[in-house]
PDB file of C-alpha atoms in Angstrom:
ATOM      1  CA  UNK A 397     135.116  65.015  17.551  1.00 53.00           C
ATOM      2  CA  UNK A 398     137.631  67.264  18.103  1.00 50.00           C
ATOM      3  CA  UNK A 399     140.637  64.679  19.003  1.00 52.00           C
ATOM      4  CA  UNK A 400     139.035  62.907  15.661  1.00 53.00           C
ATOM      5  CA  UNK A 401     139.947  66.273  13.294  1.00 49.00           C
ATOM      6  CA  UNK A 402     143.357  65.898  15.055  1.00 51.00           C
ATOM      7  CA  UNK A 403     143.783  62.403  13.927  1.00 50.00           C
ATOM      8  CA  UNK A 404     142.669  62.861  10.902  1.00 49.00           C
ATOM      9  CA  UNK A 405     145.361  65.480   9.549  1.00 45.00           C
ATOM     10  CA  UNK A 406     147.914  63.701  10.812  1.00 45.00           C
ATOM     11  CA  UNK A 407     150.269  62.458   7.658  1.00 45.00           C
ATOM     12  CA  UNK A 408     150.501  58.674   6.592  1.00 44.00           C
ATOM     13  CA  UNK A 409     154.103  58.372   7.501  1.00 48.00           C
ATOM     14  CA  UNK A 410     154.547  60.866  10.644  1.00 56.00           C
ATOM     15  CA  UNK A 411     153.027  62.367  13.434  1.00 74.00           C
ATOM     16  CA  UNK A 412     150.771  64.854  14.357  1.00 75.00           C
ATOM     17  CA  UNK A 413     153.859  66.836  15.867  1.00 78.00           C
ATOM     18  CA  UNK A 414     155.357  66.863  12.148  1.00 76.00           C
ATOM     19  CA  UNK A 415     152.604  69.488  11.076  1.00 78.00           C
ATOM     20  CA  UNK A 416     153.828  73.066  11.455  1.00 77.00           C
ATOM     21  CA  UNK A 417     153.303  74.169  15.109  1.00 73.00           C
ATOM     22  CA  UNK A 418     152.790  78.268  14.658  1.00 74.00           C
ATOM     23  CA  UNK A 419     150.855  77.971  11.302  1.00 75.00           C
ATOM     24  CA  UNK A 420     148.391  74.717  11.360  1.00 79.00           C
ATOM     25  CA  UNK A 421     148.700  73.354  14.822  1.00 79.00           C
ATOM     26  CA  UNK A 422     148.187  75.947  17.001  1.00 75.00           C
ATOM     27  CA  UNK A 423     145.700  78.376  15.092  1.00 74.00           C
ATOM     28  CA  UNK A 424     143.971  75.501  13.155  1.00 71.00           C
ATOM     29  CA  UNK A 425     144.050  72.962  15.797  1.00 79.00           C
ATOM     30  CA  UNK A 426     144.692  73.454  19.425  1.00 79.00           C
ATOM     31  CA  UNK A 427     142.454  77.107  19.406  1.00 79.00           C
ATOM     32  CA  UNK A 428     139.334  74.271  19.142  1.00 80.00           C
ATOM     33  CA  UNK A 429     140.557  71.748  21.792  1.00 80.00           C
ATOM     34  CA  UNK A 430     139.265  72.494  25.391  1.00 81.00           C
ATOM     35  CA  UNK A 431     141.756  73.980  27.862  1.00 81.00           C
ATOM     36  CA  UNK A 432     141.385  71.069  30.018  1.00 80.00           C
ATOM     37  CA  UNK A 433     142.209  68.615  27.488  1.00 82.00           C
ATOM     38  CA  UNK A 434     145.291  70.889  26.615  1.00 80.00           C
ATOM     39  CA  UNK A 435     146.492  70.555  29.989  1.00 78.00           C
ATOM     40  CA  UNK A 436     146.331  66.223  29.833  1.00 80.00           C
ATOM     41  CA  UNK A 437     148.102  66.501  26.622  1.00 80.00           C
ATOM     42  CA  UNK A 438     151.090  67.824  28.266  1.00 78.00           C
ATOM     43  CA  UNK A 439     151.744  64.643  29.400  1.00 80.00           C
ATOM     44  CA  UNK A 440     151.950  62.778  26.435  1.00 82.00           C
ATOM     45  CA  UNK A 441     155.771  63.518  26.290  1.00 82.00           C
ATOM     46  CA  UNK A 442     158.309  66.225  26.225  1.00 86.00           C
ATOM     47  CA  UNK A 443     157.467  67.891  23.026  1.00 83.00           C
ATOM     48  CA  UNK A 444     153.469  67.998  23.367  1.00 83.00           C
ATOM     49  CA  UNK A 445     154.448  69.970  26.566  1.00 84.00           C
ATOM     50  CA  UNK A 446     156.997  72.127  24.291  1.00 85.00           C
ATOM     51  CA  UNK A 447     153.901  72.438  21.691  1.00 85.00           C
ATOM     52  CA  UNK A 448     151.165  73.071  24.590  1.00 85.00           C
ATOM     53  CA  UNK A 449     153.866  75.852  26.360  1.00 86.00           C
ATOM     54  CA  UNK A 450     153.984  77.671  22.825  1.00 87.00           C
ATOM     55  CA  UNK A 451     150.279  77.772  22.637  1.00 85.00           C
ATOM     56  CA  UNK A 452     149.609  79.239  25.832  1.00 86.00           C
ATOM     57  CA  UNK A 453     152.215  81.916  25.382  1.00 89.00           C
ATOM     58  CA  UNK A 454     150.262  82.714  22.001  1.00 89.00           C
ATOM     59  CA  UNK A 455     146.829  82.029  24.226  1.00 91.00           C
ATOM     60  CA  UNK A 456     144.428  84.940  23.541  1.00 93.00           C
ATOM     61  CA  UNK A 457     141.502  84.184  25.621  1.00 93.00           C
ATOM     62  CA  UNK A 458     142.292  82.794  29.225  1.00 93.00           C
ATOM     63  CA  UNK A 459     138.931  81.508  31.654  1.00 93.00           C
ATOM     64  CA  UNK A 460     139.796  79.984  34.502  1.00 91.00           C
ATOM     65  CA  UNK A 461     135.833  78.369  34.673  1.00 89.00           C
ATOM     66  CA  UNK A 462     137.415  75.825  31.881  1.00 86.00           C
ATOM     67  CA  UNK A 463     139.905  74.118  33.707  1.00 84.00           C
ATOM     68  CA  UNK A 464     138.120  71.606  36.534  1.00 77.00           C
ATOM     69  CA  UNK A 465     138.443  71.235  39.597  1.00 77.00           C
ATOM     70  CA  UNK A 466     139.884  74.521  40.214  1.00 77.00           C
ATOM     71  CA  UNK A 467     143.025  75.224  38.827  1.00 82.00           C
ATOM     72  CA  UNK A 468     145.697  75.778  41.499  1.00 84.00           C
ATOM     73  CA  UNK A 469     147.428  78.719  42.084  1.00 89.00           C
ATOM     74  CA  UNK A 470     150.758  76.772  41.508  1.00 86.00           C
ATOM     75  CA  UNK A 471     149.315  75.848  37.877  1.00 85.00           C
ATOM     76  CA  UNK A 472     147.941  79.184  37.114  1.00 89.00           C
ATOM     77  CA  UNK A 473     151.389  80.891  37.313  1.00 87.00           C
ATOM     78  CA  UNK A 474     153.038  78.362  35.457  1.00 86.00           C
ATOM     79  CA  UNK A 475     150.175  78.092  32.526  1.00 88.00           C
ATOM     80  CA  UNK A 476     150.596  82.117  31.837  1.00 92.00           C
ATOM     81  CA  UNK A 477     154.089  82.646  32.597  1.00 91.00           C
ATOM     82  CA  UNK A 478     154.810  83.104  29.214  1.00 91.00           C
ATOM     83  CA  UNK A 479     151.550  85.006  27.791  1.00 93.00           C
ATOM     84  CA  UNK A 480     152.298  88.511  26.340  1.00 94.00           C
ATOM     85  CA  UNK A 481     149.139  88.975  24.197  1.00 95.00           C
ATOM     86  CA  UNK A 482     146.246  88.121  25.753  1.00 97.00           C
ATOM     87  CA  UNK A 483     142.895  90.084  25.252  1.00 97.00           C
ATOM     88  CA  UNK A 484     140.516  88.567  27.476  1.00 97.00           C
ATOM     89  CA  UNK A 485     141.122  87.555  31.073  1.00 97.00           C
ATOM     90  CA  UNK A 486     138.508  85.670  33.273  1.00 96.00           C
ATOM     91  CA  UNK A 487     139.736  84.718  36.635  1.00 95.00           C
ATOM     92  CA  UNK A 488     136.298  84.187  39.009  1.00 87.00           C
ATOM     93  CA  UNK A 489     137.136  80.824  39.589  1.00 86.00           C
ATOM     94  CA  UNK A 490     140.562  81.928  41.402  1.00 91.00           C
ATOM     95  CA  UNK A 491     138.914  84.471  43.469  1.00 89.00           C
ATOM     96  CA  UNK A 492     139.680  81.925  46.971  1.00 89.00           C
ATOM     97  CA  UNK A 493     143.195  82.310  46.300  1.00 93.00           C
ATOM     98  CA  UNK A 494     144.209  84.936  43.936  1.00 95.00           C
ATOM     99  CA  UNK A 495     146.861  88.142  45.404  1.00 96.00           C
ATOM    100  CA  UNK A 496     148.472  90.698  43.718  1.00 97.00           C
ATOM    101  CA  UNK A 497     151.646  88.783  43.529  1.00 96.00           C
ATOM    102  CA  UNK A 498     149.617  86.103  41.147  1.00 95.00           C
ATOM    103  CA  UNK A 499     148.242  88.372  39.461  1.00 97.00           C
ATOM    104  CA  UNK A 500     150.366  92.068  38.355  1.00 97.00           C
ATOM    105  CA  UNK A 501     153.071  89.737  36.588  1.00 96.00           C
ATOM    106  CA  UNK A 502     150.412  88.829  33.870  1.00 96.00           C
ATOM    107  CA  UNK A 503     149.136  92.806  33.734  1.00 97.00           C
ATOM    108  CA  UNK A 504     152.393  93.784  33.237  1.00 96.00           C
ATOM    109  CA  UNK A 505     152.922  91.390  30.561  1.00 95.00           C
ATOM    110  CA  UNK A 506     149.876  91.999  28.124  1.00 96.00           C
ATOM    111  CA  UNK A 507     149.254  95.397  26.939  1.00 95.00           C
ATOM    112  CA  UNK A 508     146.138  94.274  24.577  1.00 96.00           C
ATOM    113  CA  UNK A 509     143.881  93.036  27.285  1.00 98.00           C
ATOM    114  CA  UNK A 510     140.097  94.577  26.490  1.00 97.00           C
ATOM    115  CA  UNK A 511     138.122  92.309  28.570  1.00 98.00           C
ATOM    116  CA  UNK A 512     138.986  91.453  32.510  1.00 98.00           C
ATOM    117  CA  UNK A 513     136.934  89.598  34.891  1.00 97.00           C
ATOM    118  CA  UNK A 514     137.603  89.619  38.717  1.00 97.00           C
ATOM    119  CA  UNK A 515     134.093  88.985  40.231  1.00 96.00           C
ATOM    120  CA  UNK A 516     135.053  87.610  44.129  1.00 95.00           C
ATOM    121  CA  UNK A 517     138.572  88.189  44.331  1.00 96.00           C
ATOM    122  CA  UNK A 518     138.951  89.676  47.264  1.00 95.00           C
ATOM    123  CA  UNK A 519     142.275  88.832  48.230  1.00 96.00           C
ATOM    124  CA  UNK A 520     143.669  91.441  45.936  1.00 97.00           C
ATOM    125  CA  UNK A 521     144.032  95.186  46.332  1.00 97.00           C
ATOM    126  CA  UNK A 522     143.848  98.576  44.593  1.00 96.00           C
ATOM    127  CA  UNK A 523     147.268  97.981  43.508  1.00 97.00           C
ATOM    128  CA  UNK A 524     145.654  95.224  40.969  1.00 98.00           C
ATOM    129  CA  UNK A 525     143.372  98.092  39.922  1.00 98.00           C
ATOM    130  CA  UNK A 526     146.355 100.397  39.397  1.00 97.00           C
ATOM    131  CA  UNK A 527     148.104  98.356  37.451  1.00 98.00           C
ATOM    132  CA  UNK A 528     145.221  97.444  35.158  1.00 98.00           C
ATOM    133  CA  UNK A 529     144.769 101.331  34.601  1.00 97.00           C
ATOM    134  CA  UNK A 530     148.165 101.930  33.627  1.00 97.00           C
ATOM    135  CA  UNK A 531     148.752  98.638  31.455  1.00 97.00           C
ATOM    136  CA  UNK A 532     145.141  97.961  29.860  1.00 97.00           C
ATOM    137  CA  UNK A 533     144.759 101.306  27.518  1.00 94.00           C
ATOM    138  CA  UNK A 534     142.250  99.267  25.405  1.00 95.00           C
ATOM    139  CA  UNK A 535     140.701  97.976  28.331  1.00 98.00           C
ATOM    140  CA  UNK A 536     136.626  97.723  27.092  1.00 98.00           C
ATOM    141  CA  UNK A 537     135.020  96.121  29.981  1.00 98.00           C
ATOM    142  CA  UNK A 538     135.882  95.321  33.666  1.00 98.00           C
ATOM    143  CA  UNK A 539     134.080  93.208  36.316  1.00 98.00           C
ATOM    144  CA  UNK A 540     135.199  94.103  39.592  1.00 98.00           C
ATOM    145  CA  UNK A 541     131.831  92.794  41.720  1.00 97.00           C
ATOM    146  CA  UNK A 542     131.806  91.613  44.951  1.00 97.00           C
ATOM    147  CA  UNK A 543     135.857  93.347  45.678  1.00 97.00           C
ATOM    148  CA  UNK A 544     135.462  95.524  48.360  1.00 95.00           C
ATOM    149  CA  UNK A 545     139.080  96.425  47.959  1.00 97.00           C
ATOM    150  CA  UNK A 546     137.849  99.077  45.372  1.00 98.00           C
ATOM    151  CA  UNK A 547     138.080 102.376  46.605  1.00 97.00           C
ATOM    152  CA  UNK A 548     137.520 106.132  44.969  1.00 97.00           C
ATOM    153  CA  UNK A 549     141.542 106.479  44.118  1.00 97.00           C
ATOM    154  CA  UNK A 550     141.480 103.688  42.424  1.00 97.00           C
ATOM    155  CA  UNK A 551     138.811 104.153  40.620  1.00 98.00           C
ATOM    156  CA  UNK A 552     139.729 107.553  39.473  1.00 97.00           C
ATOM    157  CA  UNK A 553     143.000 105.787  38.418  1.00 97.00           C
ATOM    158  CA  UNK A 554     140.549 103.705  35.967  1.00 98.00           C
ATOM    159  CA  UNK A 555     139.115 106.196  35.013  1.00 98.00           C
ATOM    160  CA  UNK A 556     141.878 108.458  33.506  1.00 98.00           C
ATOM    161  CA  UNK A 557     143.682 105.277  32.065  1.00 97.00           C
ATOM    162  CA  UNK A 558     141.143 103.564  29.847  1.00 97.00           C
ATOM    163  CA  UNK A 559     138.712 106.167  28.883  1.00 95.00           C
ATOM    164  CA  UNK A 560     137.143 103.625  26.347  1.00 96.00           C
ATOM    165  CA  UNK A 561     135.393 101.788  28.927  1.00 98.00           C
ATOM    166  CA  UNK A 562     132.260 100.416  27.692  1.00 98.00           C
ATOM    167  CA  UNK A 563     131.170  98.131  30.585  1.00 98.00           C
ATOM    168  CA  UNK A 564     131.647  97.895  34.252  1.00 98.00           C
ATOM    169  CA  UNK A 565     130.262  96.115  36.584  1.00 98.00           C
ATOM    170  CA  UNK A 566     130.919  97.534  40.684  1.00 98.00           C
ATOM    171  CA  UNK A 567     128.266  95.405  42.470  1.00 98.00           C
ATOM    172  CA  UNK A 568     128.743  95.943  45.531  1.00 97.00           C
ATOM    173  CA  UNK A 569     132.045  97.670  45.688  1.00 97.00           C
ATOM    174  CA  UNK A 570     130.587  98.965  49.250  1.00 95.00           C
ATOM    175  CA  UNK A 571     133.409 101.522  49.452  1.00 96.00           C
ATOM    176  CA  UNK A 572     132.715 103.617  46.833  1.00 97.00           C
ATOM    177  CA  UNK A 573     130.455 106.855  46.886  1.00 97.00           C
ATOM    178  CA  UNK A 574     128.423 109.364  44.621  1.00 98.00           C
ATOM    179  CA  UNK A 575     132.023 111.360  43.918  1.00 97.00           C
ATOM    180  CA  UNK A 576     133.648 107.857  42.954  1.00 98.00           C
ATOM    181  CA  UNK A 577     131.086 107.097  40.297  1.00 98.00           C
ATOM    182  CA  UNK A 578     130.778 110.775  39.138  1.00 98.00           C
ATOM    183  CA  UNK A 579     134.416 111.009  38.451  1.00 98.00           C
ATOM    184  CA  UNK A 580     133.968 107.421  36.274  1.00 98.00           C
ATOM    185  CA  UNK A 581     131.705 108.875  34.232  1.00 98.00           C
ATOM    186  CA  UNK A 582     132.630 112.127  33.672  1.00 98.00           C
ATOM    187  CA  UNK A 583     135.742 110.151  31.839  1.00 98.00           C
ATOM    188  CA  UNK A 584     134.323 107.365  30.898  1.00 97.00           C
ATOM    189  CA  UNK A 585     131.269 108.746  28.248  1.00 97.00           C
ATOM    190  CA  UNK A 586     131.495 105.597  26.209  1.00 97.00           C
ATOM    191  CA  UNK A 587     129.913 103.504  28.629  1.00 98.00           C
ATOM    192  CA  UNK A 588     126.865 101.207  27.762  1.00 98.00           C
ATOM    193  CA  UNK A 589     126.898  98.793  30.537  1.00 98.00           C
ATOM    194  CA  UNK A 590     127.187 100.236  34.382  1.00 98.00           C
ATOM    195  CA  UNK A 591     125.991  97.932  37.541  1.00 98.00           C
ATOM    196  CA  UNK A 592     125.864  99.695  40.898  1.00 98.00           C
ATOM    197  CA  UNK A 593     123.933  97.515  42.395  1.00 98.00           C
ATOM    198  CA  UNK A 594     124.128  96.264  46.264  1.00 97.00           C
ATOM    199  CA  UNK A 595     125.998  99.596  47.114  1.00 95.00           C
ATOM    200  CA  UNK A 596     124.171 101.363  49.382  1.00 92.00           C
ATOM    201  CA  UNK A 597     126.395 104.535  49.064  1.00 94.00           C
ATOM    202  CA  UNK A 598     124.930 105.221  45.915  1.00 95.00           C
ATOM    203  CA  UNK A 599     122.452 107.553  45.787  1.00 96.00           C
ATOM    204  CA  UNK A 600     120.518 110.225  42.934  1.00 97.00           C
ATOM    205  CA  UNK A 601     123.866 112.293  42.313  1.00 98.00           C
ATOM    206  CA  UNK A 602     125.662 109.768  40.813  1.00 98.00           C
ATOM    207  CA  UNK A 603     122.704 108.139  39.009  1.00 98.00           C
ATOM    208  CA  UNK A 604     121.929 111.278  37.516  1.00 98.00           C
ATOM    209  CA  UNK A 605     125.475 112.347  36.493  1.00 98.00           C
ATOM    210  CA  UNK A 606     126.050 109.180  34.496  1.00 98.00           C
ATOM    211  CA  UNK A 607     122.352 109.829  32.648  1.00 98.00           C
ATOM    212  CA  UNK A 608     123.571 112.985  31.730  1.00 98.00           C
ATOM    213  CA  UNK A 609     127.645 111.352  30.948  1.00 98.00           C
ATOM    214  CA  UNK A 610     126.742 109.098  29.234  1.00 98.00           C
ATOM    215  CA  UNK A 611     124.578 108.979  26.198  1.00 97.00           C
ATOM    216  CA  UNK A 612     125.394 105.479  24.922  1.00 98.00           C
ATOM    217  CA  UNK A 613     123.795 103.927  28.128  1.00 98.00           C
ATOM    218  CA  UNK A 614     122.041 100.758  27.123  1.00 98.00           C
ATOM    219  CA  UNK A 615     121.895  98.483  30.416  1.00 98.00           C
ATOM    220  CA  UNK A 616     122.501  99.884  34.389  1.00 98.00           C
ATOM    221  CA  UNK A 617     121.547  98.168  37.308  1.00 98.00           C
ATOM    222  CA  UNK A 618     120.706  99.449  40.604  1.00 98.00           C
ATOM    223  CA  UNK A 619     119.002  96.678  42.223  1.00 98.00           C
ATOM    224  CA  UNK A 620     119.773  97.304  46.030  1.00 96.00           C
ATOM    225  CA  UNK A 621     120.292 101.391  45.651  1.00 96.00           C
ATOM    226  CA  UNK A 622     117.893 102.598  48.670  1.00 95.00           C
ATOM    227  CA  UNK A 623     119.054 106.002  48.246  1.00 96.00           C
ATOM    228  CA  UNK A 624     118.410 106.436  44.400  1.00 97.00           C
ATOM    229  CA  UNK A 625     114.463 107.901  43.882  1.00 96.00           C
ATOM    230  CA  UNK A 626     112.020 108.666  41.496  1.00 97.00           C
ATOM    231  CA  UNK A 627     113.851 112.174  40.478  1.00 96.00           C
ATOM    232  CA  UNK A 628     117.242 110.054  39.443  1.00 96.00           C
ATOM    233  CA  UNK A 629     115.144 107.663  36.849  1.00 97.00           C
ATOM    234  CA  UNK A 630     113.241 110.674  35.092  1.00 97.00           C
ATOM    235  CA  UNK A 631     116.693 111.678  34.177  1.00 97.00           C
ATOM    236  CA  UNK A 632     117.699 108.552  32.848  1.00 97.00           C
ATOM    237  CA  UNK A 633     114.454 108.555  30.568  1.00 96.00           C
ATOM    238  CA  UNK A 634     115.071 112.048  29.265  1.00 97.00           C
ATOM    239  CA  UNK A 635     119.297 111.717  28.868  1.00 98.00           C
ATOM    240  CA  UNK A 636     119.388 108.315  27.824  1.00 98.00           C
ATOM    241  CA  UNK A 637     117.546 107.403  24.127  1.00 97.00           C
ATOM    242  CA  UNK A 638     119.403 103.888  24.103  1.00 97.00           C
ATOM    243  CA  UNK A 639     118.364 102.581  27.311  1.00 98.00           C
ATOM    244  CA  UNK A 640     117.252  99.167  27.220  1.00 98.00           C
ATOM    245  CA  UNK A 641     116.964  97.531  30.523  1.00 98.00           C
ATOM    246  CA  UNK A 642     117.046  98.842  34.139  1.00 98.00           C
ATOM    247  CA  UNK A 643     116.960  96.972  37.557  1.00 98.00           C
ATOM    248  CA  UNK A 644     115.804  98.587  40.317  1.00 97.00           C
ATOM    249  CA  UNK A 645     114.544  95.784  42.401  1.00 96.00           C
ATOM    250  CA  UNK A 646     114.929  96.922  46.408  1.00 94.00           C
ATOM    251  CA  UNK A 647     114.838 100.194  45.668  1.00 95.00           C
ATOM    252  CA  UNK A 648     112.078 101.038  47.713  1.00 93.00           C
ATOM    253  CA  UNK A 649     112.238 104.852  47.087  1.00 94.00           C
ATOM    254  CA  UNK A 650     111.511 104.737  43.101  1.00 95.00           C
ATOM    255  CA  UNK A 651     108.016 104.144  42.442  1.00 94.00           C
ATOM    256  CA  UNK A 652     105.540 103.817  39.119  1.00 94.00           C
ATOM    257  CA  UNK A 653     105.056 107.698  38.728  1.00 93.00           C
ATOM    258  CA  UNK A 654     109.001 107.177  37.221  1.00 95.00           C
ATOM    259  CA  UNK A 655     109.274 104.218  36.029  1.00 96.00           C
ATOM    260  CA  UNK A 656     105.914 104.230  33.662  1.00 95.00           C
ATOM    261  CA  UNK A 657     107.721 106.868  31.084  1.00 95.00           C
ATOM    262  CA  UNK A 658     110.659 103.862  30.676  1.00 97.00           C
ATOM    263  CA  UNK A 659     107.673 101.150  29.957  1.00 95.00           C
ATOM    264  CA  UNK A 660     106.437 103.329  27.128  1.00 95.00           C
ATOM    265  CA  UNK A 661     109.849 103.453  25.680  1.00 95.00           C
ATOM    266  CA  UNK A 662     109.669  99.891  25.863  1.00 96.00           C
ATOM    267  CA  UNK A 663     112.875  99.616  28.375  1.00 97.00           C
ATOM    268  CA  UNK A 664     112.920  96.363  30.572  1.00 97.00           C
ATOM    269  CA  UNK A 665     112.831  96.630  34.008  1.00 97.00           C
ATOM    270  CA  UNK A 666     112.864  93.934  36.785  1.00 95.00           C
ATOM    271  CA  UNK A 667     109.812  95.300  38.590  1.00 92.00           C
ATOM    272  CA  UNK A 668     106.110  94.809  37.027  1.00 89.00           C
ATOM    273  CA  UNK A 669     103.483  97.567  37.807  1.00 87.00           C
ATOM    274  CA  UNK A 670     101.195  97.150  40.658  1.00 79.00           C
ATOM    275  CA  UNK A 671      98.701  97.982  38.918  1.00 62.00           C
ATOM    276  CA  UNK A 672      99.473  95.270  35.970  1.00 58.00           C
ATOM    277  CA  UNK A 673     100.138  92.585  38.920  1.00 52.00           C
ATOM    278  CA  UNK A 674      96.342  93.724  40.734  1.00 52.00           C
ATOM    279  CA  UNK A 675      94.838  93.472  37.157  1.00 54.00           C
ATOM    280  CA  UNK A 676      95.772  90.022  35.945  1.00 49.00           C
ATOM    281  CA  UNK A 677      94.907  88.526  39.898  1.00 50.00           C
ATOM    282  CA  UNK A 678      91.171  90.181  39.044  1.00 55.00           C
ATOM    283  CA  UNK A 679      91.256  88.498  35.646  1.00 61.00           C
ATOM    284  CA  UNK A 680      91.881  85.328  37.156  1.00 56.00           C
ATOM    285  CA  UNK A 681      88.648  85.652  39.778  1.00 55.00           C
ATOM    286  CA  UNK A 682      85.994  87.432  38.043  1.00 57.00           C
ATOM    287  CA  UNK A 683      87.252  85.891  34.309  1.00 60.00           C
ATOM    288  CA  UNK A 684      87.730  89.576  32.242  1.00 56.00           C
ATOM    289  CA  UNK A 685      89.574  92.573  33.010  1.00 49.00           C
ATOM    290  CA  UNK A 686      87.387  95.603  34.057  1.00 53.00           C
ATOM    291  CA  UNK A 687      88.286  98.867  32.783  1.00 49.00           C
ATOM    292  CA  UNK A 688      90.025 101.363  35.152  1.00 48.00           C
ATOM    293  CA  UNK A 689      90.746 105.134  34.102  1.00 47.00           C
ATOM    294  CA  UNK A 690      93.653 105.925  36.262  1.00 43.00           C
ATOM    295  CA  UNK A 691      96.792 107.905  35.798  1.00 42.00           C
ATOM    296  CA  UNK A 692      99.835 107.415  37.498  1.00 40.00           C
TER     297      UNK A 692
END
């Protein structure tokens, strides 16, 4: 359909390459064709490379997940040599192969990125982290999961760099500690999104200085957090009005007393009551639900 819209504005008595490249090709156009197919039509000939170069150096939006098999690392520098204004950056798919040397070039390069996502690249270092804190001022949300490269120095580079932060995601960034995340969100009070999850250095302090940080709270996982208890989540009910969903599968220290003030609020959470789960089981057998006066 798309290589059909293409054909179709294409004059009577020219080419496609006749149109205007900056002000009907490339914002009209190529922002609708698939990255992938991009990257074929670069071998038409000389000057749908020329066209396809111009258009990544304008390229806003750059996922790696749309190019398959996985792009190369050879092809990756050459497809964002040129790219100055990029905004959003996803780059899971490079995370077998991806170093510093790929990537600070590019963060040195765009000043506008908001959006960055490095889940599994664990061949870079904190340097990458650095360099995103001093070059990404607008930087808005940040997946670093699964780099155990992160560590607290880093972190508290993020963290006075791009204080409008609104997600994060540190799944198992296993170096990092209470102090780490305290200093994030002492900083960072704009957050809405946090995941700690699978880091087993996490524990009540930090859970209960980002409840009290940060009001705007909507999601935070903790799924895996066996130090965080039942004291942590009663502060996230009374410091955080906007909470919506919480995950504390695994955490085998928070229990119903807690979490049954977030289910009146209506907040999801990835655990169901015990009670609920024993109730619907004796439904099932005896064919009505008795009635049980209990409080938890």
């Amino acid at each position: 359909a798309v290589w059909c819209l293409m054909m179709s504005l294409i004059p009577t008595r020219g080419c496609l390459l006749d149109l205007p490249w900056e002000d009907i090709l490339i914002p009209h156009i190529l922002c609708h064709v698939p990255l992938q197919q991009l990257l074929s039509l670069q071998r038409v000939s000389k000057s749908f490379q020329s066209l396809i170069q111009l258009y990544l150096a304008n390229m806003r939006c750059f996922d790696s997940s749309q190019i398959e098999p996985a792009i190369p690392q050879a092809a990756f520098v050459n497809l964002l040599r040129d790219s100055k204004v990029l905004q959003q950056l996803a780059l899971q798919n490079c995370s077998s192969w991806l170093t510093d040397m790929d990537l600070l070039p590019i963060l040195w390069r765009n000043h506008h990125l908001h959006q960055i996502q490095l889940k599994g690249c664990v061949r870079l270092s904190r340097s990458t982290l650095v360099s995103i804190s001093l070059n990404c001022p607008n930087l808005r949300q940040l997946s670093l999961a699964h780099c155990d490269w992160v560590d607290s120095l880093s972190l508290r580079s993020l963290a006075d760099h791009c204080k409008a932060l609104e997600a994060v995601d540190l799944t198992a960034c296993r170096q990092l500690k209470d102090e780490a995340i305290c200093y994030l969100v002492q900083k960072c009070s704009r957050l809405k999104s946090l995941s700690l999850a699978v880091n087993a250095n996490v524990g009540d302090v930090a859970v209960q200085e980002t409840a009290k940080c940060c009001p705007e709270l909507e999601h935070l996982d903790l799924t895996g957090c066996l130090r965080v208890k039942n004291d942590s989540i009663r502060v996230l009910a009374e410091y955080c009005p906007k909470l919506r969903s919480l995950k504390v599968k695994h955490c085998h220290n928070v229990a119903e007393s807690s979490l049954s003030i977030l289910r009146v609020r209506g907040v999801e959470l990835d655990v169901e009551p015990p009670l609920q789960r024993a109730l619907v089981l004796l439904q099932d057998v005896v064919g009505f639900a008795p009635f049980i006066n209990i409080q938890i």
